[in-house]
Coordinates of C-alpha atoms in Angstrom, one line a residue:
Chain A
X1 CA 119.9 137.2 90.7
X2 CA 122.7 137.4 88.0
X3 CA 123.7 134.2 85.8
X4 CA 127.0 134.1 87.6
X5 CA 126.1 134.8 91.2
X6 CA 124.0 131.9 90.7
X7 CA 125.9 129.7 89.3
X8 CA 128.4 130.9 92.2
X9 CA 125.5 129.7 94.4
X10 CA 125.0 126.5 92.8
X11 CA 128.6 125.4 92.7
X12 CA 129.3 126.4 96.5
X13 CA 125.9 124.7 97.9
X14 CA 126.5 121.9 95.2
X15 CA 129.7 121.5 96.5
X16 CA 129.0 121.1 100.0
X17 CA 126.0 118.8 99.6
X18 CA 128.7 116.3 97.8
X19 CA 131.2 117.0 100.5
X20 CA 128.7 115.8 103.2
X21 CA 127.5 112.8 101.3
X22 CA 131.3 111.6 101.0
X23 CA 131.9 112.3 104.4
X24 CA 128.8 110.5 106.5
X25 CA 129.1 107.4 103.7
X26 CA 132.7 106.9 104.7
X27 CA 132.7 107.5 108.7
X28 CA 130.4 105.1 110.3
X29 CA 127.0 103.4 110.0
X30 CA 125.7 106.2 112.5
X31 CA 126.3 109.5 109.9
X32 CA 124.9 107.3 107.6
X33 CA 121.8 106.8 109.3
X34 CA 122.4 110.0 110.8
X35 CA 122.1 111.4 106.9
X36 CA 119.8 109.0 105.8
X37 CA 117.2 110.2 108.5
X38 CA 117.9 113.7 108.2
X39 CA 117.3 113.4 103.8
X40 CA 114.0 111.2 104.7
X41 CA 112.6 113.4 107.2
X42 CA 113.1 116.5 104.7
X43 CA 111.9 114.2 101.6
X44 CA 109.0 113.4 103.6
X45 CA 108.2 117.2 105.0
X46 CA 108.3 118.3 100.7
X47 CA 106.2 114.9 99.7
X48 CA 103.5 115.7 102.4
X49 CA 103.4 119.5 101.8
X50 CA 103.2 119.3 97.7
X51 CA 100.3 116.3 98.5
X52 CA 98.8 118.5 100.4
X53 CA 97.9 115.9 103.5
X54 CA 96.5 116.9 106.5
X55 CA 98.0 117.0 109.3
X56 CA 97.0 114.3 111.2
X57 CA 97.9 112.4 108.4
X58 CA 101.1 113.8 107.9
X59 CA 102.0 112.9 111.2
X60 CA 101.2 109.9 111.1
X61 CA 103.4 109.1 107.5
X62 CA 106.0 110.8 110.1
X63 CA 105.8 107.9 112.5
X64 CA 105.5 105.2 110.3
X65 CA 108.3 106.4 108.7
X66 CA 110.4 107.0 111.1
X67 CA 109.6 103.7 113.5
X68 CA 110.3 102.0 110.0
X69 CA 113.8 103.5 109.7
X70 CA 114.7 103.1 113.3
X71 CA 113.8 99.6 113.9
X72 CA 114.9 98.6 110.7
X73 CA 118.6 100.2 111.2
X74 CA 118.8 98.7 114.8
X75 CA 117.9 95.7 114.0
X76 CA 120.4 95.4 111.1
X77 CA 123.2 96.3 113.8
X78 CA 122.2 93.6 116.0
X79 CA 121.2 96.1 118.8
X80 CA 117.3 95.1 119.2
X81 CA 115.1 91.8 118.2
X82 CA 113.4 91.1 114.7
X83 CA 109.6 91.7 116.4
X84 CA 110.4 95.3 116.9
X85 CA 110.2 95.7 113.4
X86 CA 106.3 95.2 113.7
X87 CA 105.9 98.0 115.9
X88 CA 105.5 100.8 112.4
X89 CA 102.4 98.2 111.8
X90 CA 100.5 100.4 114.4
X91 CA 100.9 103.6 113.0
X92 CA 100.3 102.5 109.7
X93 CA 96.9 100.7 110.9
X94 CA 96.5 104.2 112.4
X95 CA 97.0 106.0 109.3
X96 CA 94.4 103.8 107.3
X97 CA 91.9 104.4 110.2
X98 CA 92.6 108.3 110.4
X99 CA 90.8 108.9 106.5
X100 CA 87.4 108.7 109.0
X101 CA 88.5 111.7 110.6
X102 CA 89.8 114.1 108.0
X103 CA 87.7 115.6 105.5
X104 CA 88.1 116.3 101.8
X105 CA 86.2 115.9 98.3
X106 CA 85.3 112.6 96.1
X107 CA 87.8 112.6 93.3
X108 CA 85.0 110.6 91.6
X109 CA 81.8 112.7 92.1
X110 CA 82.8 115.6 94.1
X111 CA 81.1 114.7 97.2
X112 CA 82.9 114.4 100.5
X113 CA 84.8 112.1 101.9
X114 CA 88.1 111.3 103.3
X115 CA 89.9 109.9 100.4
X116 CA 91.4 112.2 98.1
X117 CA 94.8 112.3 99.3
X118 CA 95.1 108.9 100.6
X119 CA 96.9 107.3 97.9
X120 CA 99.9 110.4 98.9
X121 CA 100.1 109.2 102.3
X122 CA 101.1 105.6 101.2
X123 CA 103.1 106.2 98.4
X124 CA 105.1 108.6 100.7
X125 CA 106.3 105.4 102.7
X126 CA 106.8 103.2 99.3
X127 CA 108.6 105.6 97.7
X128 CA 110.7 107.5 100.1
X129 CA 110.9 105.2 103.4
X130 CA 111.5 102.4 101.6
X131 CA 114.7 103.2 100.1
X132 CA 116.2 105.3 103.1
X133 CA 115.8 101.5 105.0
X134 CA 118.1 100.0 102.4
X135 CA 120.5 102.8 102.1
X136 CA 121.1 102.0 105.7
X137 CA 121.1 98.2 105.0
X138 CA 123.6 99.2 102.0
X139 CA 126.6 99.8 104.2
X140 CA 126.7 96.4 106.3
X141 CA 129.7 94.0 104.6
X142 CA 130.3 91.0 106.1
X143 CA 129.0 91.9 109.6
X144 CA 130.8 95.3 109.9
X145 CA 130.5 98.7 108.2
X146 CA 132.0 99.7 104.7
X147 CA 130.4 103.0 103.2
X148 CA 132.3 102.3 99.5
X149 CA 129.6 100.3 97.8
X150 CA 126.8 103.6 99.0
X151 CA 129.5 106.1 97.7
X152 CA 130.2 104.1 94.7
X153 CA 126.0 104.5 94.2
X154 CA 125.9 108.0 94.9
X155 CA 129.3 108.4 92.1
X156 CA 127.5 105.9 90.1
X157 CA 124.3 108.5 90.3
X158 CA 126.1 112.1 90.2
X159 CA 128.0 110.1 86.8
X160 CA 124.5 109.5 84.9
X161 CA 123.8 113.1 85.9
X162 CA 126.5 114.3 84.4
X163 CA 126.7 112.2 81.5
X164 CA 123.0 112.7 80.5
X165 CA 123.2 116.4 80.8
X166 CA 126.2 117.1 78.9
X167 CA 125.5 114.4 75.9
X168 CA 121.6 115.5 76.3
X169 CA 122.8 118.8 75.8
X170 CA 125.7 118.5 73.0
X171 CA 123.3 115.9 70.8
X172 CA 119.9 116.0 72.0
X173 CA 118.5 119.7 71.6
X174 CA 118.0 119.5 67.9
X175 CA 114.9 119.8 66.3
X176 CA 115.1 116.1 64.9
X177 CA 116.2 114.8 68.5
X178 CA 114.0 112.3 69.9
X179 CA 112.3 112.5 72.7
X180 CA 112.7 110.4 76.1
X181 CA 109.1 111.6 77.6
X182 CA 107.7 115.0 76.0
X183 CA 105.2 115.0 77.9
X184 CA 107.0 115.2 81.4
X185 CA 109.8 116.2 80.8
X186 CA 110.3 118.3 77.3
X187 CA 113.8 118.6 77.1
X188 CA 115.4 115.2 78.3
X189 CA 116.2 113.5 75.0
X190 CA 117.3 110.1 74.2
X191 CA 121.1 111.1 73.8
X192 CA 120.7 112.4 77.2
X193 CA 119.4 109.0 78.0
X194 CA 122.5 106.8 76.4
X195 CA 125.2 109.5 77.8
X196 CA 123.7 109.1 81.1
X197 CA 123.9 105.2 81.0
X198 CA 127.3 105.3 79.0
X199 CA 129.0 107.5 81.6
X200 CA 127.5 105.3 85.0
X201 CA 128.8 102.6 83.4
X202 CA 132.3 103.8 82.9
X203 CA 131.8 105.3 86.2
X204 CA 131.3 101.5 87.5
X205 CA 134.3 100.0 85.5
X206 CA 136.7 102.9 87.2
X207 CA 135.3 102.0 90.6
X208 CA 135.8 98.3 89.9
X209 CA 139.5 98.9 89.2
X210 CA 139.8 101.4 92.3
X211 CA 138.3 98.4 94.8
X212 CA 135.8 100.6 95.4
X213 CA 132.7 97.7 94.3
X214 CA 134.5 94.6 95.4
X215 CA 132.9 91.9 93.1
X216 CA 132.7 90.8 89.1
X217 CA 132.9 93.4 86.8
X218 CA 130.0 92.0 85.2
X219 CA 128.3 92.4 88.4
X220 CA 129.5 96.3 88.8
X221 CA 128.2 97.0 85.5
X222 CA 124.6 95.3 85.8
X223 CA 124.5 97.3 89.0
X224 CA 125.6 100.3 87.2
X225 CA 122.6 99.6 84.2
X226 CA 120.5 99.6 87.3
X227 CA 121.3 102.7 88.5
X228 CA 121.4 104.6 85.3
X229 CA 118.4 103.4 84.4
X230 CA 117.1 104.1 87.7
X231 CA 118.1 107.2 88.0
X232 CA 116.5 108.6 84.5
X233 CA 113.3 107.3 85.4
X234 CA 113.6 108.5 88.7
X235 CA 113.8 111.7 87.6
X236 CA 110.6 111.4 85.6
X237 CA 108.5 110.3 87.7
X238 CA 109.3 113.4 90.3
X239 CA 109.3 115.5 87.4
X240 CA 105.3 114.1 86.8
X241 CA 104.8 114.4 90.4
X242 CA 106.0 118.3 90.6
X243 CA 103.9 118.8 87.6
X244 CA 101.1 117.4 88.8
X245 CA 101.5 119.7 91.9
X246 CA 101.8 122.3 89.9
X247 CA 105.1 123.3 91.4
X248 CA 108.6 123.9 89.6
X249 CA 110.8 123.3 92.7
X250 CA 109.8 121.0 95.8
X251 CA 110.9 123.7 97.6
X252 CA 113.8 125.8 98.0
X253 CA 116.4 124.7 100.7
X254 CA 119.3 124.0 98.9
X255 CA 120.3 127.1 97.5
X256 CA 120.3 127.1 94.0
X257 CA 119.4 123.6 93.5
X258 CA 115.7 123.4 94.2
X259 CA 114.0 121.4 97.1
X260 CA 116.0 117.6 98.5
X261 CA 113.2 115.7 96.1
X262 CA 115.1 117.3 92.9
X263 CA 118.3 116.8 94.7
X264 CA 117.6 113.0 95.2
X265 CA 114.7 112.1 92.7
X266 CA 117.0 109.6 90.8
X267 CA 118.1 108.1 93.5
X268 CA 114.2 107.0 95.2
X269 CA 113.9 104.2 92.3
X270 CA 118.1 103.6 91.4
X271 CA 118.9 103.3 95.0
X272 CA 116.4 100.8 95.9
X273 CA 116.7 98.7 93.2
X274 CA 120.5 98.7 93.2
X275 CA 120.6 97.3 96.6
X276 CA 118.1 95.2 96.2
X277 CA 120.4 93.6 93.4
X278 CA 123.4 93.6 95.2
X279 CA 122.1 91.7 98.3
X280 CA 120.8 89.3 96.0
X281 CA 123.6 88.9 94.2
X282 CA 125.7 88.8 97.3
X283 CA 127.7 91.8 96.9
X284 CA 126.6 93.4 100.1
Chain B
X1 CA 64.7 86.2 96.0
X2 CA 62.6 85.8 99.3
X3 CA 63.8 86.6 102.7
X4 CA 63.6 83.4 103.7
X5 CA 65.6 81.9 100.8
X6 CA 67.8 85.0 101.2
X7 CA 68.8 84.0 105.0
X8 CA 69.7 79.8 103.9
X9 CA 71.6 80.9 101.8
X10 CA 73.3 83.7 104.0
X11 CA 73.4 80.8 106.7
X12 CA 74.6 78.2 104.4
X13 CA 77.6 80.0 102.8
X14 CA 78.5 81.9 106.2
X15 CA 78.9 78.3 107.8
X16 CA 81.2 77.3 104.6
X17 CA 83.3 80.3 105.3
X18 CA 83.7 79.8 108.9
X19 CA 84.3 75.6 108.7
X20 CA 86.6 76.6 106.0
X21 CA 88.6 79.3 107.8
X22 CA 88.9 76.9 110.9
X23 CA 90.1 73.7 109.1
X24 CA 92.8 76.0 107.1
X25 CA 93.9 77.3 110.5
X26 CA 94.2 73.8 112.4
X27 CA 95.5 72.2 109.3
X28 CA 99.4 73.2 109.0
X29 CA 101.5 76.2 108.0
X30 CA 100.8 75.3 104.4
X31 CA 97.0 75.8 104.6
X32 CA 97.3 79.2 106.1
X33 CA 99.4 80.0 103.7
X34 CA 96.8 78.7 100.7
X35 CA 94.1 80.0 103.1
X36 CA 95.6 83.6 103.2
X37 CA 97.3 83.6 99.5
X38 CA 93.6 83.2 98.5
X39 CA 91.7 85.5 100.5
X40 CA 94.6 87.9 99.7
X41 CA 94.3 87.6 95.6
X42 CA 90.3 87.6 96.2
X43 CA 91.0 90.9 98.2
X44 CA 93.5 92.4 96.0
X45 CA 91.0 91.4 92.9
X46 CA 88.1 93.3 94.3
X47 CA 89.9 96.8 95.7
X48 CA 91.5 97.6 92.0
X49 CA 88.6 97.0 90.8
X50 CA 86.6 99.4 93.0
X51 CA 89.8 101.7 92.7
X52 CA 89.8 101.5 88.8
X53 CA 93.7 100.8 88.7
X54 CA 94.6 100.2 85.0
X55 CA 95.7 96.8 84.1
X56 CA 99.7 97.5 84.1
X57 CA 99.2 98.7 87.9
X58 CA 96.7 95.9 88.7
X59 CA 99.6 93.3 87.6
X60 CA 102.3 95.5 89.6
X61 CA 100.2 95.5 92.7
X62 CA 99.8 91.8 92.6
X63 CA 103.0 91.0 91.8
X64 CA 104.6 93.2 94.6
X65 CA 101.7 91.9 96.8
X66 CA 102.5 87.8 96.3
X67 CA 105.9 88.5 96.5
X68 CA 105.9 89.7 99.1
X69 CA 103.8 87.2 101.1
X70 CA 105.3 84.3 99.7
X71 CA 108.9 85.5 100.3
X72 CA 108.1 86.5 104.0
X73 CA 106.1 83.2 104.6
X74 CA 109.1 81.1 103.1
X75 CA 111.4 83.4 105.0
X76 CA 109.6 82.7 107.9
X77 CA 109.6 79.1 107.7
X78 CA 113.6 78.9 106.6
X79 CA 112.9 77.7 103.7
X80 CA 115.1 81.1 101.9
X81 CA 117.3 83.4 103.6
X82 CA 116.6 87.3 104.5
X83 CA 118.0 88.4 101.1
X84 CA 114.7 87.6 99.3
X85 CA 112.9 89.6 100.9
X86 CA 113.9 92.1 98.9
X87 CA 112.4 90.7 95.2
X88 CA 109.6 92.8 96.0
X89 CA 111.6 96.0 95.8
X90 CA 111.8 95.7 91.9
X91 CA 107.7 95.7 91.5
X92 CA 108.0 98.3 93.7
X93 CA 110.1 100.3 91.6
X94 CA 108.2 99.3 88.6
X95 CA 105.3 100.2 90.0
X96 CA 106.4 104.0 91.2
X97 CA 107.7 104.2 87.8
X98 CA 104.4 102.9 86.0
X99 CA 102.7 106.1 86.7
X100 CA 104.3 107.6 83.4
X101 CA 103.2 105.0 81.1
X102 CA 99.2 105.2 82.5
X103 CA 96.9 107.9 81.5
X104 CA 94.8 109.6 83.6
X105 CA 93.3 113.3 84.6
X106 CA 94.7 115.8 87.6
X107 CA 92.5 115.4 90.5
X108 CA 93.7 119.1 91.0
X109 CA 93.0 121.4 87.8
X110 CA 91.8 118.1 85.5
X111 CA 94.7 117.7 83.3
X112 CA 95.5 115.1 82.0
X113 CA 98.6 112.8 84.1
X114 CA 99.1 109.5 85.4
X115 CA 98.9 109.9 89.1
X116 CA 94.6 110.1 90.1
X117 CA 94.7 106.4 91.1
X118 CA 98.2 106.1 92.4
X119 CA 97.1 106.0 96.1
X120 CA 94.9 103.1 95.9
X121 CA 97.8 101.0 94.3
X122 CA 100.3 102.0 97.8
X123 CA 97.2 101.5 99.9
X124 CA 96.4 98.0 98.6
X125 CA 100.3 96.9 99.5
X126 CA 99.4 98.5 103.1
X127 CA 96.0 97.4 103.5
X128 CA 96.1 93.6 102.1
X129 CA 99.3 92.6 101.8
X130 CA 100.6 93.5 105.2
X131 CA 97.8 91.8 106.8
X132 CA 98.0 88.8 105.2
X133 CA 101.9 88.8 106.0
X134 CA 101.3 88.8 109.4
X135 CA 98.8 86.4 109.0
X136 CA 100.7 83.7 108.0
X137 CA 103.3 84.6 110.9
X138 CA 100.3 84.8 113.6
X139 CA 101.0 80.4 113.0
X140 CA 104.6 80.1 114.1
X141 CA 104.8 79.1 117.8
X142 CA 107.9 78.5 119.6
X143 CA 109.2 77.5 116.0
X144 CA 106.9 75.0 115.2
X145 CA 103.2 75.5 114.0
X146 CA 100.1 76.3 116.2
X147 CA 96.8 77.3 114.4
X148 CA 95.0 78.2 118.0
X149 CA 96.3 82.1 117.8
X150 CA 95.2 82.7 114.7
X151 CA 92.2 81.2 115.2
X152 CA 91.4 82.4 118.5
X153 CA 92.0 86.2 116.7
X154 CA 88.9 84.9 114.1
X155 CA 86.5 83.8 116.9
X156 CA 87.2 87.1 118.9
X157 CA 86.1 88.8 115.5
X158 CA 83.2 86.9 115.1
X159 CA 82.2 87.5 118.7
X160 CA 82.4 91.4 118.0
X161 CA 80.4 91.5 114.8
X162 CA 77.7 89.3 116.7
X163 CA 78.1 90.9 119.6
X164 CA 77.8 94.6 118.0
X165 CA 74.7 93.3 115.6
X166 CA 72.6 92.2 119.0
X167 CA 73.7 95.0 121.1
X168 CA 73.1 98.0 118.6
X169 CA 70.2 96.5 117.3
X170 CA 68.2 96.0 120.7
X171 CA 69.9 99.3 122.2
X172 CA 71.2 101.7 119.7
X173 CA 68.4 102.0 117.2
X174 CA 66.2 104.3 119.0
X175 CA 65.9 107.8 117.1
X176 CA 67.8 109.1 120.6
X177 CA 70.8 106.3 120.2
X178 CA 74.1 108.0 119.7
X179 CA 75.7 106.9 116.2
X180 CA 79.3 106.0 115.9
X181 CA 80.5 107.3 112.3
X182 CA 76.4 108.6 111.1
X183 CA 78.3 110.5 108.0
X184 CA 80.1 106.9 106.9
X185 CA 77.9 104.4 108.5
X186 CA 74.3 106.2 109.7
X187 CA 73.1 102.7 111.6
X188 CA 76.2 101.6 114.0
X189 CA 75.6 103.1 117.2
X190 CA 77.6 103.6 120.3
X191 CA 75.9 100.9 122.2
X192 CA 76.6 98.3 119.2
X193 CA 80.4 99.5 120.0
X194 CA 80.1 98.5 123.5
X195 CA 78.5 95.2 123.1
X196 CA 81.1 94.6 120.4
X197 CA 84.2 95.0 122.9
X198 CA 82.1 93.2 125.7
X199 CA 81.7 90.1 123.1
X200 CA 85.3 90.5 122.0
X201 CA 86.4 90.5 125.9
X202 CA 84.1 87.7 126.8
X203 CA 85.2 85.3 124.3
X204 CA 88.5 86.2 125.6
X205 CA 88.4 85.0 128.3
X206 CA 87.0 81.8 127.5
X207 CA 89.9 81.4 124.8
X208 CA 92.1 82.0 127.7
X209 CA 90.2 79.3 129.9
X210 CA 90.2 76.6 127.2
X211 CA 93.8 77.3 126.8
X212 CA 93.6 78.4 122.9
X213 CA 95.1 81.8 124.3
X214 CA 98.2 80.3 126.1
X215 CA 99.4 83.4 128.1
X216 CA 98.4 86.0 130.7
X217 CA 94.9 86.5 131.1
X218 CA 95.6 91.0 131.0
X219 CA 97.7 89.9 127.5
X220 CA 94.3 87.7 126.5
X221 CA 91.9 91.0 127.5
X222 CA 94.5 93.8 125.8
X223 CA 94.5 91.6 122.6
X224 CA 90.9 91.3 122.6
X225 CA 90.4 95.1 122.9
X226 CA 92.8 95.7 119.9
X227 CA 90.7 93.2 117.7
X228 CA 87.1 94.8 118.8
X229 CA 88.8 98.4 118.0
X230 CA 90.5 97.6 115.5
X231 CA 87.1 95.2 113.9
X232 CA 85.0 98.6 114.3
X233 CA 87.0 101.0 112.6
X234 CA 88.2 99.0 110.3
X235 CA 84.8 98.2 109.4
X236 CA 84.2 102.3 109.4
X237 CA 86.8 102.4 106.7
X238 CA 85.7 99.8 104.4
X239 CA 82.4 101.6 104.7
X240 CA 84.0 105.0 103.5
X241 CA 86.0 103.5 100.8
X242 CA 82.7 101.6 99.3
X243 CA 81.0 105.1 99.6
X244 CA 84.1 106.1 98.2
X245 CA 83.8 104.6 95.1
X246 CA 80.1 104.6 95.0
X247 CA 78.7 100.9 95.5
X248 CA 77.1 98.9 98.1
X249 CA 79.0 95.5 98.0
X250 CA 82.9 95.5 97.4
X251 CA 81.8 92.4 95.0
X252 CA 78.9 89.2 95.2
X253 CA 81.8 86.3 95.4
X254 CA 80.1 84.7 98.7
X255 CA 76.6 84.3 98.1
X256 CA 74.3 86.5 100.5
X257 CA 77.4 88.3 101.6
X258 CA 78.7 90.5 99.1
X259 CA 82.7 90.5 98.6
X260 CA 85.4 89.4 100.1
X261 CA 85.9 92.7 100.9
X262 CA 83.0 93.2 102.9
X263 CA 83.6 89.5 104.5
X264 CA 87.0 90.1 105.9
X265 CA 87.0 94.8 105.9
X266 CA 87.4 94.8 110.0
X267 CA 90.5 91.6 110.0
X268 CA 92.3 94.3 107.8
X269 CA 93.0 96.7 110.6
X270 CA 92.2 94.2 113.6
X271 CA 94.5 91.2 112.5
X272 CA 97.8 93.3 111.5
X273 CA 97.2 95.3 115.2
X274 CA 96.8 92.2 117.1
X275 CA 99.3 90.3 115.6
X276 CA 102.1 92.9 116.1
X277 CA 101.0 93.7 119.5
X278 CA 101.0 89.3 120.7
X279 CA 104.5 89.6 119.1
X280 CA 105.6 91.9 120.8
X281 CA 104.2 91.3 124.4
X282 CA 106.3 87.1 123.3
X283 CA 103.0 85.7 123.0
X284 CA 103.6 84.0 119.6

């Protein structure tokens, strides 16, 4: 494929990925959950498949996961009662019990056993379920639905992006440039780094002005360090997880951009964390 | 150490144990709560260990872990509202992102990364700490405390182990018994299964006749078969993970027993299941 046609490629499927985001964050809690589940289910189909867990297994992550979601969104909407939010606690009891029934190696002494992948299967629900529940919990305000704080955390996210890539690239690709994580990631330098947080928090302050985050501006722009700060390390860690894999992309179904984990690896830690903060502080 | 002496001090310390787990659970709220924030630390304590997490991990797991259970049990008792429930969302975050800063080797082609051990650290938040959440919510009845659920679930436990000990030992140990798990645990037999659930059922329905189970007697017997199911396997899978990680005893805390680990291994998958399930069918 040419340069151009596929940066052609990129822009249009870019494009359209943004277009959808705006659109299910600003209709109603349903396209958010509606989105949310769709992203977790595909998150979770790359995360199991790059693991390699079994199948059994995988469907049982499924379930947790999706129970998890579902009682957690209905229950935020008033629709069913808090002890419905125990019923994920049987797959996941499932889940541990299932290692008895699929084999694999010892990653200790080679011998086999059932616990090699194990530790995939629960990060899988700590690191992708986890913050798909609060994105959904991220759009109640005051009782009723308002999608602008989630969109101002996806801007707030496509900002650092932007801002780490083009400082990173202008100022970081020196010789002398130092380093965020050499090891992971060899070209994300720490220009990248302070363009990424410079720009998400400017990106914060013009949100703050536009009513978009209705609070403090002090409380915007610690949300905004959050996020920023997040989002780079975010990045890293999928970055380790891919190359631990051995994999560039974690698949290819958006095209031009790689797999949904390298389309939403910042947000699985900035997300989380942001709307953690924000309930705390009130905000939402 | 002679068997004789051996089987006091097995006797002695196994009678602590149980006098101590029945005054914590008759007590009040707050002694669960000690009671479970104990055995949960003790727990944690032993399965890093035998997982060889590195110490930044082993002080993320905990501090997740005791977050969360002392923000659900204060939750619980409206003593802080819903919001804090999410303070254990930052060591969450932390800890996802402490797989950069930890060395370690690719259980895949042995290079060197940071993610051999991350599965034990999502498995201990899924195998201890939800337990011991539920736990401490097994004592909230009709919004005041009641001890007689939780420790009702304990004697129905206690009344499988014995009741799988007599049975497989008097029945299943003939060479033409049928074994259970023979690859994970080569002496549990079928017929210690049965006589495990027949225990669990019997003492069920006693419970239910001294009125410690107050509900139906079918709820009582459905309970009772989700604690002897859930005892055996999660038994199974402490077995697995010990043979796992290569050792006999999780640790030698109680004297004659081994480790806490080994102690409390079938409440892990028993207690979470059960506990769901009573809340669910309005039973506590």
């Amino acid at each position: 494929m040419g340069n151009s046609k596929e940066l052609v490629v990129r822009t249009i499927s870019g494009s359209a990925f943004v277009l959808a985001v705006i659109i299910c964050c600003l209709c109603s809690h349903w396209t958010v959950f509606a989105m949310t589940f769709i992203f977790m289910t595909m998150l979770l189909w790359e995360f199991t498949h790059l693991a390699g867990t079994r199948k059994l297994q995988r469907i049982l992550v499924f379930t947790t996961c999706c129970t998890l979601l579902v009682a957690y969104f209905l229950y935020t909407w008033d629709i069913i009662e808090a002890g419905w939010l125990l019923v994920p606690v049987f797959p996941l009891c499932a889940l541990i019990v299932s290692n008895l029934f699929v084999s694999g190696y010892n990653v200790h002494d080679g011998k086999p056993n059932g616990f090699d992948s194990i530790g995939y299967e629960f990060m899988a629900i700590a690191y992708i379920a986890v913050p798909s529940m609060l994105v959904c919990n991220a759009v109640t305000m005051n009782y009723g639905f308002s999608g602008y704080f989630l969109l101002s955390l996806f801007i707030m996210l496509w900002s650092c992006d932007v801002g780490a890539y083009c400082i990173g690239t202008a100022f970081g690709q020196k010789k002398t440039s130092r380093k965020l994580f050499p090891s992971v990631s060899p070209k994300k330098s720490w220009a990248g780094f302070w363009g990424g947080v410079a720009c998400t928090v400017i990106a914060a302050i013009i949100l703050w002005k536009c009513s978009m985050l209705e609070t403090k501006l002090v409380y915007s722009i610690l949300i905004s360090l959050v996020v920023a700060v997040g989002a780079i390390f975010g990045d890293l860690v999928e970055s380790q997880l891919k190359r631990n894999f051995g994999v560039k992309d974690s698949s290819h179904i958006i095209p031009g951009h790689g797999g949904m984990l390298d389309r939403l690896d910042g947000s699985l830690i900035a997300f989380p964390a942001a709307i953690a903060l924000a309930i705390l502080l009130g905000i939402i």
